[in-house]
């Protein structure tokens, strides 16, 4: 239901804001407090405060921070899309060189993962929340649309891979790199970017073999299982620390 | 209504325990959990007479505050001893994190019992007791973060006025929470519940509190109270958003929640 939103001066502004838009604004404001409070109702409460709302507004959301995390992931994906679109335009206008496929994938994944850096300390916590059964449909959805997006902007070079493998391969690369990044303490995350380079190179080499479909599927499943174990280990070791 | 509660005040807690077989404690705990208040919250508990919700609130924010302070200390592990000492001193006197609860009740006797309980249980800071009418609250606009009314709204003559007052005194973003007896839709359970209410409760009232009539009144007022959907509509009429309810024990009790957005 739309209603008039009372602005700072107590004056009724002409902008009608829906509940959803207001919730959106609260979550965006809450992100600033995540490094300190984690992905929690506390961060959301602090965010609400900066908008001039009562801390009780955090009650609009789940206490485990699910919505906040999903909101963040969705925002990051949007930012990535916009970045890739901008770069594509530059290539079309002839102002930039078209990247070869392996470089393009590396660049896209790195750009997306770099968005995690300000929140990296609390990201393992977020990953475990995203793996909750309740959240899996949404988080899986966000992941696959991001991966599809990257392939879309990769252009026609991507016909080397068949459609199903493309998704699986890049998902595997992204997830494993993300996990490596969680454990990485090297300066500027150089270990992570080197890992990424190697994985992409592997994928390129693999695309030349005929049995890729089945083996990739298996590899990805194993990768995700390993991922789940790594995340839970990371969480436990973090809690102990 | 006033006289009912005057006679009932002293035995209120005992009667609650026996009527609901102690489950009312669980219901109130669930309410607090749903509220999930963070330190710094200002709560108004209306018709909160004997302080059950207020004490739970204080316990809750105190433990959240403890965890906050522990986390801060862990973060500060690289500081010098002097700095740690200073930060500890600063937070030591703020165990509630500036949270406060105002208990408002129309009945002086209920407040008296509440104050005595508070003293007895050792609750001193963050509590105030105010005499007031839910239909006309003695508070300014936009003051409170959360407004609760637990088992009190059915005793209000003009529920719509009470809801309007709740809306008025809440800050933008503030939350309205109502814990109240409601309607059981399951027919079997409903019959058992009726049997229990009309046969057992007034008897308990007579035996424990020496007052059959008041408890008969209580049981009847529960039946007359609007069901979940109707109350939800009334809350929306008062201007609240994202109004919804949660049934506890199949509808014997329901928690309604709404936000002032």
CSV table of C-alpha atoms in Angstrom, one decimal:
chain,number,residue,atom,x,y,z
A,1,UNK,CA,0.0,0.0,0.0
A,2,UNK,CA,1.4,3.4,-0.9
A,3,UNK,CA,1.2,6.1,1.6
A,4,UNK,CA,2.7,9.5,2.1
A,5,UNK,CA,6.1,9.4,3.8
A,6,UNK,CA,6.6,12.1,6.3
A,7,UNK,CA,9.9,13.8,5.7
A,8,UNK,CA,12.4,15.4,8.1
A,9,UNK,CA,10.5,18.6,8.7
A,10,UNK,CA,7.3,16.8,9.5
A,11,UNK,CA,6.1,18.1,6.2
A,12,UNK,CA,4.3,15.6,4.0
A,13,UNK,CA,6.4,15.1,0.9
A,14,UNK,CA,4.8,14.4,-2.5
A,15,UNK,CA,6.8,11.2,-2.9
A,16,UNK,CA,4.7,8.1,-2.2
A,17,UNK,CA,6.8,5.3,-1.0
A,18,UNK,CA,5.7,1.7,-0.8
A,19,UNK,CA,6.5,-0.6,2.1
A,20,UNK,CA,8.9,-2.5,-0.1
A,21,UNK,CA,10.8,0.7,-1.1
A,22,UNK,CA,11.1,1.7,2.6
A,23,UNK,CA,12.4,-1.8,3.5
A,24,UNK,CA,14.8,-1.5,0.7
A,25,UNK,CA,16.1,1.8,2.0
A,26,UNK,CA,16.5,0.4,5.5
A,27,UNK,CA,18.5,-2.5,4.3
A,28,UNK,CA,20.8,-0.3,2.2
A,29,UNK,CA,21.4,1.9,5.2
A,30,UNK,CA,22.1,-1.2,7.4
A,31,UNK,CA,25.0,-2.3,5.2
A,32,UNK,CA,27.2,0.4,6.7
A,33,UNK,CA,26.9,-1.3,10.1
A,34,UNK,CA,27.6,-4.8,9.0
A,35,UNK,CA,31.4,-4.7,9.5
A,36,UNK,CA,30.8,-3.9,13.1
A,37,UNK,CA,27.6,-5.8,14.0
A,38,UNK,CA,27.6,-8.6,11.4
A,39,UNK,CA,24.5,-9.6,9.3
A,40,UNK,CA,22.2,-9.2,12.2
A,41,UNK,CA,19.0,-7.4,13.4
A,42,UNK,CA,21.3,-5.0,15.2
A,43,UNK,CA,22.9,-3.8,12.0
A,44,UNK,CA,19.4,-3.4,10.6
A,45,UNK,CA,18.3,-1.5,13.7
A,46,UNK,CA,21.3,0.9,13.3
A,47,UNK,CA,20.4,1.4,9.7
A,48,UNK,CA,16.8,2.2,10.6
A,49,UNK,CA,18.1,4.8,13.1
A,50,UNK,CA,20.1,6.6,10.5
A,51,UNK,CA,16.8,7.0,8.5
A,52,UNK,CA,15.1,8.6,11.5
A,53,UNK,CA,13.1,5.5,12.2
A,54,UNK,CA,12.8,3.6,15.5
A,55,UNK,CA,15.1,0.7,16.1
A,56,UNK,CA,12.0,-1.4,16.4
A,57,UNK,CA,11.7,-1.3,12.6
A,58,UNK,CA,14.3,-4.1,12.5
A,59,UNK,CA,11.3,-6.2,13.5
A,60,UNK,CA,10.2,-5.9,9.9
A,61,UNK,CA,12.8,-8.5,9.0
A,62,UNK,CA,14.0,-11.9,10.1
A,63,UNK,CA,16.3,-11.9,13.1
A,64,UNK,CA,18.9,-14.0,11.2
A,65,UNK,CA,19.6,-11.2,8.7
A,66,UNK,CA,18.5,-13.3,5.7
A,67,UNK,CA,16.9,-10.4,3.9
A,68,UNK,CA,19.9,-8.1,4.5
A,69,UNK,CA,22.2,-10.6,3.0
A,70,UNK,CA,20.0,-11.4,0.0
A,71,UNK,CA,19.6,-7.6,-0.5
A,72,UNK,CA,23.3,-7.2,-0.5
A,73,UNK,CA,23.9,-10.0,-3.0
A,74,UNK,CA,21.2,-8.6,-5.3
A,75,UNK,CA,22.8,-5.2,-5.1
A,76,UNK,CA,26.2,-6.6,-5.9
A,77,UNK,CA,24.8,-8.5,-8.9
A,78,UNK,CA,23.2,-5.3,-10.2
A,79,UNK,CA,26.5,-3.4,-9.9
A,80,UNK,CA,28.3,-6.1,-11.8
A,81,UNK,CA,25.7,-6.0,-14.6
A,82,UNK,CA,26.1,-2.3,-14.9
A,83,UNK,CA,29.8,-2.5,-15.0
A,84,UNK,CA,29.8,-5.2,-17.7
A,85,UNK,CA,27.2,-3.3,-19.7
A,86,UNK,CA,29.3,-0.1,-19.5
A,87,UNK,CA,32.4,-2.0,-20.7
A,88,UNK,CA,30.5,-3.7,-23.5
A,89,UNK,CA,29.4,-0.3,-24.7
A,90,UNK,CA,33.0,0.9,-24.8
A,91,UNK,CA,34.0,-2.1,-26.9
A,92,UNK,CA,31.1,-1.5,-29.3
A,93,UNK,CA,32.2,2.1,-29.7
A,94,UNK,CA,35.6,0.9,-30.5
A,95,UNK,CA,37.1,2.7,-27.4
A,96,UNK,CA,38.3,-0.5,-25.8
A,97,UNK,CA,39.7,-3.8,-26.9
A,98,UNK,CA,37.5,-6.9,-26.6
A,99,UNK,CA,38.9,-9.2,-24.0
A,100,UNK,CA,39.7,-12.8,-24.8
A,101,UNK,CA,37.3,-15.1,-23.1
A,102,UNK,CA,39.6,-16.3,-20.3
A,103,UNK,CA,40.5,-12.7,-19.4
A,104,UNK,CA,36.9,-11.6,-19.5
A,105,UNK,CA,35.8,-14.3,-17.1
A,106,UNK,CA,38.7,-13.6,-14.7
A,107,UNK,CA,37.9,-9.9,-14.8
A,108,UNK,CA,34.2,-10.4,-14.2
A,109,UNK,CA,34.6,-12.8,-11.3
A,110,UNK,CA,37.3,-10.7,-9.7
A,111,UNK,CA,35.2,-7.6,-10.0
A,112,UNK,CA,32.3,-9.3,-8.3
A,113,UNK,CA,34.3,-10.8,-5.6
A,114,UNK,CA,36.1,-7.5,-4.8
A,115,UNK,CA,32.7,-6.2,-3.7
A,116,UNK,CA,32.9,-8.5,-0.7
A,117,UNK,CA,36.1,-7.0,0.6
A,118,UNK,CA,34.6,-4.5,3.0
A,119,UNK,CA,32.5,-7.2,4.5
A,120,UNK,CA,34.9,-10.1,4.2
A,121,UNK,CA,35.2,-10.7,7.9
A,122,UNK,CA,31.5,-11.4,8.3
A,123,UNK,CA,31.0,-13.0,4.9
A,124,UNK,CA,31.4,-16.6,6.1
A,125,UNK,CA,28.5,-16.0,8.5
A,126,UNK,CA,26.5,-14.7,5.5
A,127,UNK,CA,27.3,-17.8,3.4
A,128,UNK,CA,26.0,-20.1,6.1
A,129,UNK,CA,22.8,-18.2,6.3
A,130,UNK,CA,22.4,-18.3,2.5
A,131,UNK,CA,22.7,-22.1,2.8
A,132,UNK,CA,19.7,-22.4,5.1
A,133,UNK,CA,17.0,-24.4,3.5
A,134,UNK,CA,14.6,-21.5,3.7
A,135,UNK,CA,17.0,-19.2,1.7
A,136,UNK,CA,18.3,-21.7,-0.8
A,137,UNK,CA,15.7,-20.9,-3.5
A,138,UNK,CA,16.5,-17.2,-3.4
A,139,UNK,CA,20.2,-17.5,-3.0
A,140,UNK,CA,20.5,-20.1,-5.8
A,141,UNK,CA,18.3,-17.9,-8.0
A,142,UNK,CA,20.6,-14.9,-7.4
A,143,UNK,CA,23.7,-17.0,-8.1
A,144,UNK,CA,22.5,-18.5,-11.4
A,145,UNK,CA,21.2,-15.2,-12.7
A,146,UNK,CA,24.6,-13.6,-11.9
A,147,UNK,CA,26.4,-16.4,-13.7
A,148,UNK,CA,24.1,-16.2,-16.7
A,149,UNK,CA,24.7,-12.5,-16.8
A,150,UNK,CA,28.4,-12.9,-17.0
A,151,UNK,CA,28.1,-15.3,-19.9
A,152,UNK,CA,25.7,-13.0,-21.6
A,153,UNK,CA,28.3,-10.2,-21.6
A,154,UNK,CA,31.0,-12.7,-22.6
A,155,UNK,CA,29.5,-12.5,-26.0
A,156,UNK,CA,29.7,-15.0,-28.9
A,157,UNK,CA,33.1,-16.3,-27.7
A,158,UNK,CA,31.1,-18.4,-25.4
A,159,UNK,CA,29.9,-20.8,-28.0
A,160,UNK,CA,32.9,-23.0,-27.3
A,161,UNK,CA,31.1,-24.4,-24.4
A,162,UNK,CA,27.7,-26.0,-24.5
A,163,UNK,CA,25.0,-24.1,-22.6
A,164,UNK,CA,24.7,-26.4,-19.6
A,165,UNK,CA,28.4,-26.7,-19.0
A,166,UNK,CA,28.8,-23.0,-19.2
A,167,UNK,CA,26.7,-22.4,-16.2
A,168,UNK,CA,28.2,-25.3,-14.2
A,169,UNK,CA,31.8,-24.4,-15.0
A,170,UNK,CA,31.5,-20.8,-14.1
A,171,UNK,CA,29.5,-21.5,-11.0
A,172,UNK,CA,32.2,-23.9,-9.9
A,173,UNK,CA,34.9,-21.4,-10.5
A,174,UNK,CA,33.0,-18.6,-8.7
A,175,UNK,CA,32.1,-20.7,-5.6
A,176,UNK,CA,35.5,-22.2,-5.1
A,177,UNK,CA,37.3,-18.8,-5.6
A,178,UNK,CA,34.9,-17.3,-3.1
A,179,UNK,CA,35.8,-19.9,-0.5
A,180,UNK,CA,39.5,-19.5,-1.2
A,181,UNK,CA,39.1,-15.7,-0.7
A,182,UNK,CA,37.6,-16.4,2.8
A,183,UNK,CA,40.8,-18.1,3.9
A,184,UNK,CA,43.1,-15.8,2.1
A,185,UNK,CA,45.4,-13.5,4.1
A,186,UNK,CA,47.8,-12.5,1.3
A,187,UNK,CA,48.3,-8.8,0.5
A,188,UNK,CA,45.6,-7.6,-1.9
A,189,UNK,CA,44.2,-11.2,-2.0
A,190,UNK,CA,46.8,-12.0,-4.6
A,191,UNK,CA,46.6,-15.7,-3.8
A,192,UNK,CA,42.9,-15.7,-4.6
A,193,UNK,CA,43.4,-14.0,-7.9
A,194,UNK,CA,46.1,-16.5,-8.8
A,195,UNK,CA,43.8,-19.3,-7.9
A,196,UNK,CA,41.1,-17.8,-10.1
A,197,UNK,CA,43.5,-17.5,-13.0
A,198,UNK,CA,44.4,-21.2,-12.7
A,199,UNK,CA,40.8,-22.3,-12.5
A,200,UNK,CA,39.8,-20.3,-15.5
A,201,UNK,CA,42.8,-21.8,-17.4
A,202,UNK,CA,41.6,-25.3,-16.3
A,203,UNK,CA,38.2,-24.6,-17.7
A,204,UNK,CA,39.6,-23.4,-21.0
A,205,UNK,CA,41.6,-26.6,-21.3
A,206,UNK,CA,38.6,-28.7,-20.4
A,207,UNK,CA,36.4,-27.1,-23.0
A,208,UNK,CA,38.4,-29.0,-25.6
A,209,UNK,CA,37.5,-32.4,-24.4
A,210,UNK,CA,34.3,-34.2,-25.5
A,211,UNK,CA,33.4,-35.7,-22.1
A,212,UNK,CA,33.1,-32.4,-20.5
A,213,UNK,CA,29.4,-32.4,-19.8
A,214,UNK,CA,29.3,-35.3,-17.4
A,215,UNK,CA,32.6,-34.8,-15.7
A,216,UNK,CA,32.0,-31.1,-15.2
A,217,UNK,CA,28.6,-31.9,-13.6
A,218,UNK,CA,30.3,-34.3,-11.2
A,219,UNK,CA,33.2,-31.9,-10.5
A,220,UNK,CA,30.8,-29.2,-9.7
A,221,UNK,CA,28.7,-31.3,-7.4
A,222,UNK,CA,31.9,-32.3,-5.6
A,223,UNK,CA,33.0,-28.7,-5.6
A,224,UNK,CA,29.8,-27.6,-3.9
A,225,UNK,CA,29.9,-30.4,-1.3
A,226,UNK,CA,33.4,-29.4,-0.5
A,227,UNK,CA,32.2,-25.8,-0.4
A,228,UNK,CA,29.6,-26.7,2.2
A,229,UNK,CA,32.1,-28.5,4.4
A,230,UNK,CA,34.6,-25.6,4.1
A,231,UNK,CA,32.1,-23.0,5.0
A,232,UNK,CA,31.0,-24.9,8.0
A,233,UNK,CA,34.6,-25.5,9.1
A,234,UNK,CA,35.3,-21.8,8.5
A,235,UNK,CA,32.4,-20.9,10.6
A,236,UNK,CA,33.4,-23.2,13.5
A,237,UNK,CA,37.0,-22.1,13.5
A,238,UNK,CA,35.8,-18.5,13.4
A,239,UNK,CA,33.5,-19.0,16.3
A,240,UNK,CA,36.3,-20.6,18.3
A,241,UNK,CA,38.6,-17.8,17.4
B,1,UNK,CA,-13.6,-3.1,34.8
B,2,UNK,CA,-11.8,-1.1,37.5
B,3,UNK,CA,-13.4,-3.0,40.3
B,4,UNK,CA,-12.7,-6.3,38.7
B,5,UNK,CA,-9.0,-5.6,38.7
B,6,UNK,CA,-9.0,-4.1,42.2
B,7,UNK,CA,-10.1,-7.3,43.7
B,8,UNK,CA,-8.1,-9.3,41.4
B,9,UNK,CA,-4.8,-7.4,41.7
B,10,UNK,CA,-3.2,-9.2,44.5
B,11,UNK,CA,-4.0,-12.7,43.3
B,12,UNK,CA,-3.5,-11.9,39.7
B,13,UNK,CA,-0.2,-13.8,39.2
B,14,UNK,CA,-1.4,-16.8,41.0
B,15,UNK,CA,-4.6,-17.0,39.1
B,16,UNK,CA,-2.7,-16.6,35.8
B,17,UNK,CA,-0.6,-19.6,36.6
B,18,UNK,CA,-3.5,-21.8,37.6
B,19,UNK,CA,-5.8,-20.7,34.8
B,20,UNK,CA,-3.4,-21.3,32.1
B,21,UNK,CA,-1.4,-24.0,33.8
B,22,UNK,CA,1.7,-21.8,33.8
B,23,UNK,CA,1.7,-21.6,30.0
B,24,UNK,CA,1.1,-17.8,30.1
B,25,UNK,CA,4.8,-17.5,31.0
B,26,UNK,CA,5.7,-19.3,27.7
B,27,UNK,CA,3.4,-17.0,25.8
B,28,UNK,CA,5.0,-13.9,27.3
B,29,UNK,CA,8.5,-15.3,26.6
B,30,UNK,CA,7.5,-15.9,22.9
B,31,UNK,CA,6.2,-12.3,22.8
B,32,UNK,CA,9.6,-11.0,24.0
B,33,UNK,CA,11.4,-13.2,21.5
B,34,UNK,CA,9.3,-11.9,18.7
B,35,UNK,CA,10.0,-8.3,19.8
B,36,UNK,CA,13.8,-9.1,19.9
B,37,UNK,CA,14.6,-5.6,21.3
B,38,UNK,CA,18.0,-4.2,21.1
B,39,UNK,CA,19.6,-2.1,23.8
B,40,UNK,CA,18.4,1.5,23.7
B,41,UNK,CA,14.8,0.5,23.0
B,42,UNK,CA,12.1,2.5,24.8
B,43,UNK,CA,9.1,0.3,25.6
B,44,UNK,CA,5.7,1.2,26.7
B,45,UNK,CA,3.8,-1.6,28.3
B,46,UNK,CA,0.1,-0.8,28.6
B,47,UNK,CA,-2.2,-2.6,31.1
B,48,UNK,CA,1.0,-4.1,32.3
B,49,UNK,CA,0.1,-3.9,35.9
B,50,UNK,CA,2.1,-6.5,37.6
B,51,UNK,CA,5.2,-6.1,35.4
B,52,UNK,CA,5.5,-9.5,33.7
B,53,UNK,CA,6.4,-8.1,30.3
B,54,UNK,CA,8.5,-5.3,31.8
B,55,UNK,CA,10.7,-7.7,33.7
B,56,UNK,CA,11.2,-10.0,30.7
B,57,UNK,CA,12.1,-7.0,28.6
B,58,UNK,CA,14.8,-5.9,31.1
B,59,UNK,CA,16.2,-9.4,31.3
B,60,UNK,CA,16.3,-9.7,27.5
B,61,UNK,CA,18.1,-6.4,26.8
B,62,UNK,CA,20.5,-7.0,29.7
B,63,UNK,CA,21.6,-10.3,28.1
B,64,UNK,CA,21.9,-8.8,24.6
B,65,UNK,CA,23.9,-5.9,26.1
B,66,UNK,CA,26.2,-8.4,27.8
B,67,UNK,CA,26.9,-10.1,24.5
B,68,UNK,CA,27.5,-6.7,22.9
B,69,UNK,CA,30.0,-5.8,25.6
B,70,UNK,CA,31.8,-9.2,25.3
B,71,UNK,CA,32.1,-8.7,21.6
B,72,UNK,CA,33.6,-5.3,22.1
B,73,UNK,CA,36.1,-6.6,24.6
B,74,UNK,CA,37.1,-9.3,22.2
B,75,UNK,CA,37.7,-6.7,19.5
B,76,UNK,CA,39.7,-4.6,21.8
B,77,UNK,CA,42.3,-7.2,22.5
B,78,UNK,CA,45.0,-5.2,20.9
B,79,UNK,CA,44.6,-2.3,23.1
B,80,UNK,CA,46.8,-1.4,26.1
B,81,UNK,CA,45.6,-2.3,29.6
B,82,UNK,CA,44.8,1.3,30.3
B,83,UNK,CA,42.5,1.6,27.3
B,84,UNK,CA,40.7,-1.6,28.1
B,85,UNK,CA,40.2,-0.4,31.7
B,86,UNK,CA,38.8,2.9,30.5
B,87,UNK,CA,36.3,1.3,28.1
B,88,UNK,CA,35.2,-1.1,30.7
B,89,UNK,CA,34.5,1.7,33.2
B,90,UNK,CA,32.5,3.5,30.6
B,91,UNK,CA,30.2,0.6,29.8
B,92,UNK,CA,30.0,-0.8,33.3
B,93,UNK,CA,27.3,1.7,34.3
B,94,UNK,CA,25.3,1.0,31.2
B,95,UNK,CA,24.2,-2.5,31.7
B,96,UNK,CA,20.9,-1.9,30.0
B,97,UNK,CA,22.3,0.2,27.2
B,98,UNK,CA,19.9,3.0,27.8
B,99,UNK,CA,16.8,0.7,27.4
B,100,UNK,CA,13.8,1.7,29.4
B,101,UNK,CA,10.3,0.4,30.0
B,102,UNK,CA,7.3,2.4,31.1
B,103,UNK,CA,4.6,0.4,32.7
B,104,UNK,CA,1.2,2.1,32.3
B,105,UNK,CA,-1.9,0.8,34.0
B,106,UNK,CA,-5.4,2.2,34.7
B,107,UNK,CA,-5.4,0.5,38.1
B,108,UNK,CA,-3.4,1.8,41.1
B,109,UNK,CA,-3.5,-1.6,42.8
B,110,UNK,CA,-2.0,-3.4,39.9
B,111,UNK,CA,0.8,-0.9,39.7
B,112,UNK,CA,1.4,-1.3,43.5
B,113,UNK,CA,1.7,-5.0,43.2
B,114,UNK,CA,4.1,-4.5,40.2
B,115,UNK,CA,6.3,-2.1,42.1
B,116,UNK,CA,6.5,-4.5,45.0
B,117,UNK,CA,7.4,-7.4,42.7
B,118,UNK,CA,10.1,-5.3,41.1
B,119,UNK,CA,11.7,-4.5,44.5
B,120,UNK,CA,11.4,-8.1,45.6
B,121,UNK,CA,13.0,-9.4,42.4
B,122,UNK,CA,15.7,-6.7,42.4
B,123,UNK,CA,14.7,-4.7,39.4
B,124,UNK,CA,15.8,-1.1,39.9
B,125,UNK,CA,16.9,0.7,36.8
B,126,UNK,CA,15.1,1.3,33.5
B,127,UNK,CA,11.6,1.0,35.0
B,128,UNK,CA,8.9,3.5,35.5
B,129,UNK,CA,5.3,3.1,36.6
B,130,UNK,CA,2.6,5.5,35.4
B,131,UNK,CA,-1.1,5.6,36.0
B,132,UNK,CA,-3.0,6.0,32.8
B,133,UNK,CA,-5.8,5.0,30.6
B,134,UNK,CA,-5.1,3.2,27.3
B,135,UNK,CA,-7.8,5.2,25.6
B,136,UNK,CA,-6.1,8.5,26.5
B,137,UNK,CA,-2.4,8.0,27.2
B,138,UNK,CA,-0.5,10.6,29.3
B,139,UNK,CA,2.4,10.7,26.8
B,140,UNK,CA,3.6,12.9,24.0
B,141,UNK,CA,3.5,11.9,20.3
B,142,UNK,CA,6.2,9.9,18.7
B,143,UNK,CA,7.9,8.8,21.9
B,144,UNK,CA,8.2,5.0,22.1
B,145,UNK,CA,9.9,2.4,20.1
B,146,UNK,CA,7.6,-0.4,21.1
B,147,UNK,CA,4.1,-0.5,22.5
B,148,UNK,CA,2.9,-3.7,24.1
B,149,UNK,CA,-0.4,-4.7,25.6
B,150,UNK,CA,-0.5,-8.2,27.0
B,151,UNK,CA,-3.9,-9.5,28.0
B,152,UNK,CA,-5.1,-6.0,28.5
B,153,UNK,CA,-6.8,-5.0,25.2
B,154,UNK,CA,-9.9,-7.0,25.8
B,155,UNK,CA,-10.6,-5.0,28.9
B,156,UNK,CA,-10.6,-1.7,27.0
B,157,UNK,CA,-14.0,-0.3,26.2
B,158,UNK,CA,-13.1,1.5,23.0
B,159,UNK,CA,-10.4,-0.6,21.4
B,160,UNK,CA,-10.3,1.7,18.4
B,161,UNK,CA,-9.3,4.6,20.6
B,162,UNK,CA,-6.6,2.5,22.3
B,163,UNK,CA,-5.2,1.6,18.9
B,164,UNK,CA,-5.2,5.2,17.9
B,165,UNK,CA,-3.4,6.2,21.0
B,166,UNK,CA,-0.9,3.4,20.4
B,167,UNK,CA,-0.2,4.8,17.0
B,168,UNK,CA,0.1,8.3,18.3
B,169,UNK,CA,2.7,7.6,20.9
B,170,UNK,CA,4.9,5.4,18.8
B,171,UNK,CA,7.9,6.8,16.9
B,172,UNK,CA,7.9,6.4,13.1
B,173,UNK,CA,9.2,2.8,12.5
B,174,UNK,CA,7.8,1.8,15.9
B,175,UNK,CA,6.1,-1.5,16.6
B,176,UNK,CA,2.8,-2.4,18.1
B,177,UNK,CA,2.5,-5.8,19.7
B,178,UNK,CA,-0.6,-7.3,21.2
B,179,UNK,CA,-0.8,-10.5,23.1
B,180,UNK,CA,-4.4,-11.6,23.7
B,181,UNK,CA,-6.8,-14.5,23.9
B,182,UNK,CA,-8.3,-15.2,20.6
B,183,UNK,CA,-10.4,-17.6,18.7
B,184,UNK,CA,-9.8,-21.3,18.3
B,185,UNK,CA,-10.9,-22.5,14.9
B,186,UNK,CA,-10.4,-26.2,15.4
B,187,UNK,CA,-13.9,-27.4,16.5
B,188,UNK,CA,-12.7,-30.2,18.8
B,189,UNK,CA,-10.2,-28.1,20.6
B,190,UNK,CA,-12.8,-25.3,20.8
B,191,UNK,CA,-15.3,-27.5,22.7
B,192,UNK,CA,-12.6,-28.6,25.2
B,193,UNK,CA,-11.5,-25.1,25.6
B,194,UNK,CA,-15.1,-23.9,26.3
B,195,UNK,CA,-15.6,-26.6,28.8
B,196,UNK,CA,-12.4,-25.7,30.6
B,197,UNK,CA,-13.2,-22.0,30.5
B,198,UNK,CA,-16.7,-22.1,31.8
B,199,UNK,CA,-16.5,-24.9,34.2
B,200,UNK,CA,-13.0,-24.8,35.6
B,201,UNK,CA,-11.8,-21.3,35.6
B,202,UNK,CA,-14.5,-19.6,37.7
B,203,UNK,CA,-14.2,-22.4,40.2
B,204,UNK,CA,-10.5,-21.8,40.5
B,205,UNK,CA,-11.3,-18.1,40.9
B,206,UNK,CA,-13.5,-18.8,43.8
B,207,UNK,CA,-11.0,-21.2,45.4
B,208,UNK,CA,-7.9,-19.3,44.9
B,209,UNK,CA,-9.0,-15.7,44.9
B,210,UNK,CA,-12.3,-16.0,46.6
B,211,UNK,CA,-14.0,-14.3,43.6
B,212,UNK,CA,-16.2,-16.2,41.2
B,213,UNK,CA,-17.8,-13.2,39.5
B,214,UNK,CA,-14.6,-11.5,38.3
B,215,UNK,CA,-13.4,-14.7,36.7
B,216,UNK,CA,-16.7,-15.3,35.1
B,217,UNK,CA,-16.4,-11.9,33.7
B,218,UNK,CA,-12.9,-12.6,32.4
B,219,UNK,CA,-14.0,-15.8,30.6
B,220,UNK,CA,-17.0,-14.0,29.0
B,221,UNK,CA,-14.9,-11.1,27.9
B,222,UNK,CA,-12.6,-13.5,26.1
B,223,UNK,CA,-15.5,-14.9,24.1
B,224,UNK,CA,-16.7,-11.5,23.2
B,225,UNK,CA,-13.4,-10.3,21.9
B,226,UNK,CA,-13.0,-10.0,18.1
B,227,UNK,CA,-11.3,-12.8,16.4
B,228,UNK,CA,-7.8,-12.6,14.7
B,229,UNK,CA,-8.8,-11.2,11.3
B,230,UNK,CA,-11.1,-8.7,12.8
B,231,UNK,CA,-8.5,-7.4,15.2
B,232,UNK,CA,-6.0,-7.3,12.4
B,233,UNK,CA,-8.4,-5.1,10.4
B,234,UNK,CA,-8.9,-2.8,13.4
B,235,UNK,CA,-5.2,-2.4,13.8
B,236,UNK,CA,-4.8,-1.5,10.1
B,237,UNK,CA,-7.6,1.0,10.5
B,238,UNK,CA,-5.6,2.8,13.1
B,239,UNK,CA,-2.9,3.3,10.5
B,240,UNK,CA,-0.5,0.5,11.1
B,241,UNK,CA,1.4,-1.3,8.4
B,242,UNK,CA,2.6,-4.8,7.9
B,243,UNK,CA,0.0,-6.0,10.3
B,244,UNK,CA,-0.1,-9.7,10.9
B,245,UNK,CA,-0.7,-12.3,13.7
B,246,UNK,CA,0.7,-15.4,15.0
B,247,UNK,CA,-1.5,-18.0,16.7
B,248,UNK,CA,-0.2,-19.7,19.8
B,249,UNK,CA,-1.7,-23.0,20.9
B,250,UNK,CA,-4.1,-23.2,18.0
B,251,UNK,CA,-5.6,-19.8,18.5
B,252,UNK,CA,-6.2,-19.8,22.2
B,253,UNK,CA,-3.8,-16.9,22.2
B,254,UNK,CA,-2.6,-14.7,19.4
B,255,UNK,CA,0.2,-12.1,18.9
B,256,UNK,CA,-0.7,-9.3,16.6
B,257,UNK,CA,2.0,-7.1,15.3
B,258,UNK,CA,2.0,-3.8,13.3
B,259,UNK,CA,4.4,-1.0,12.4
B,260,UNK,CA,4.0,2.7,12.2
B,261,UNK,CA,5.6,3.4,8.9
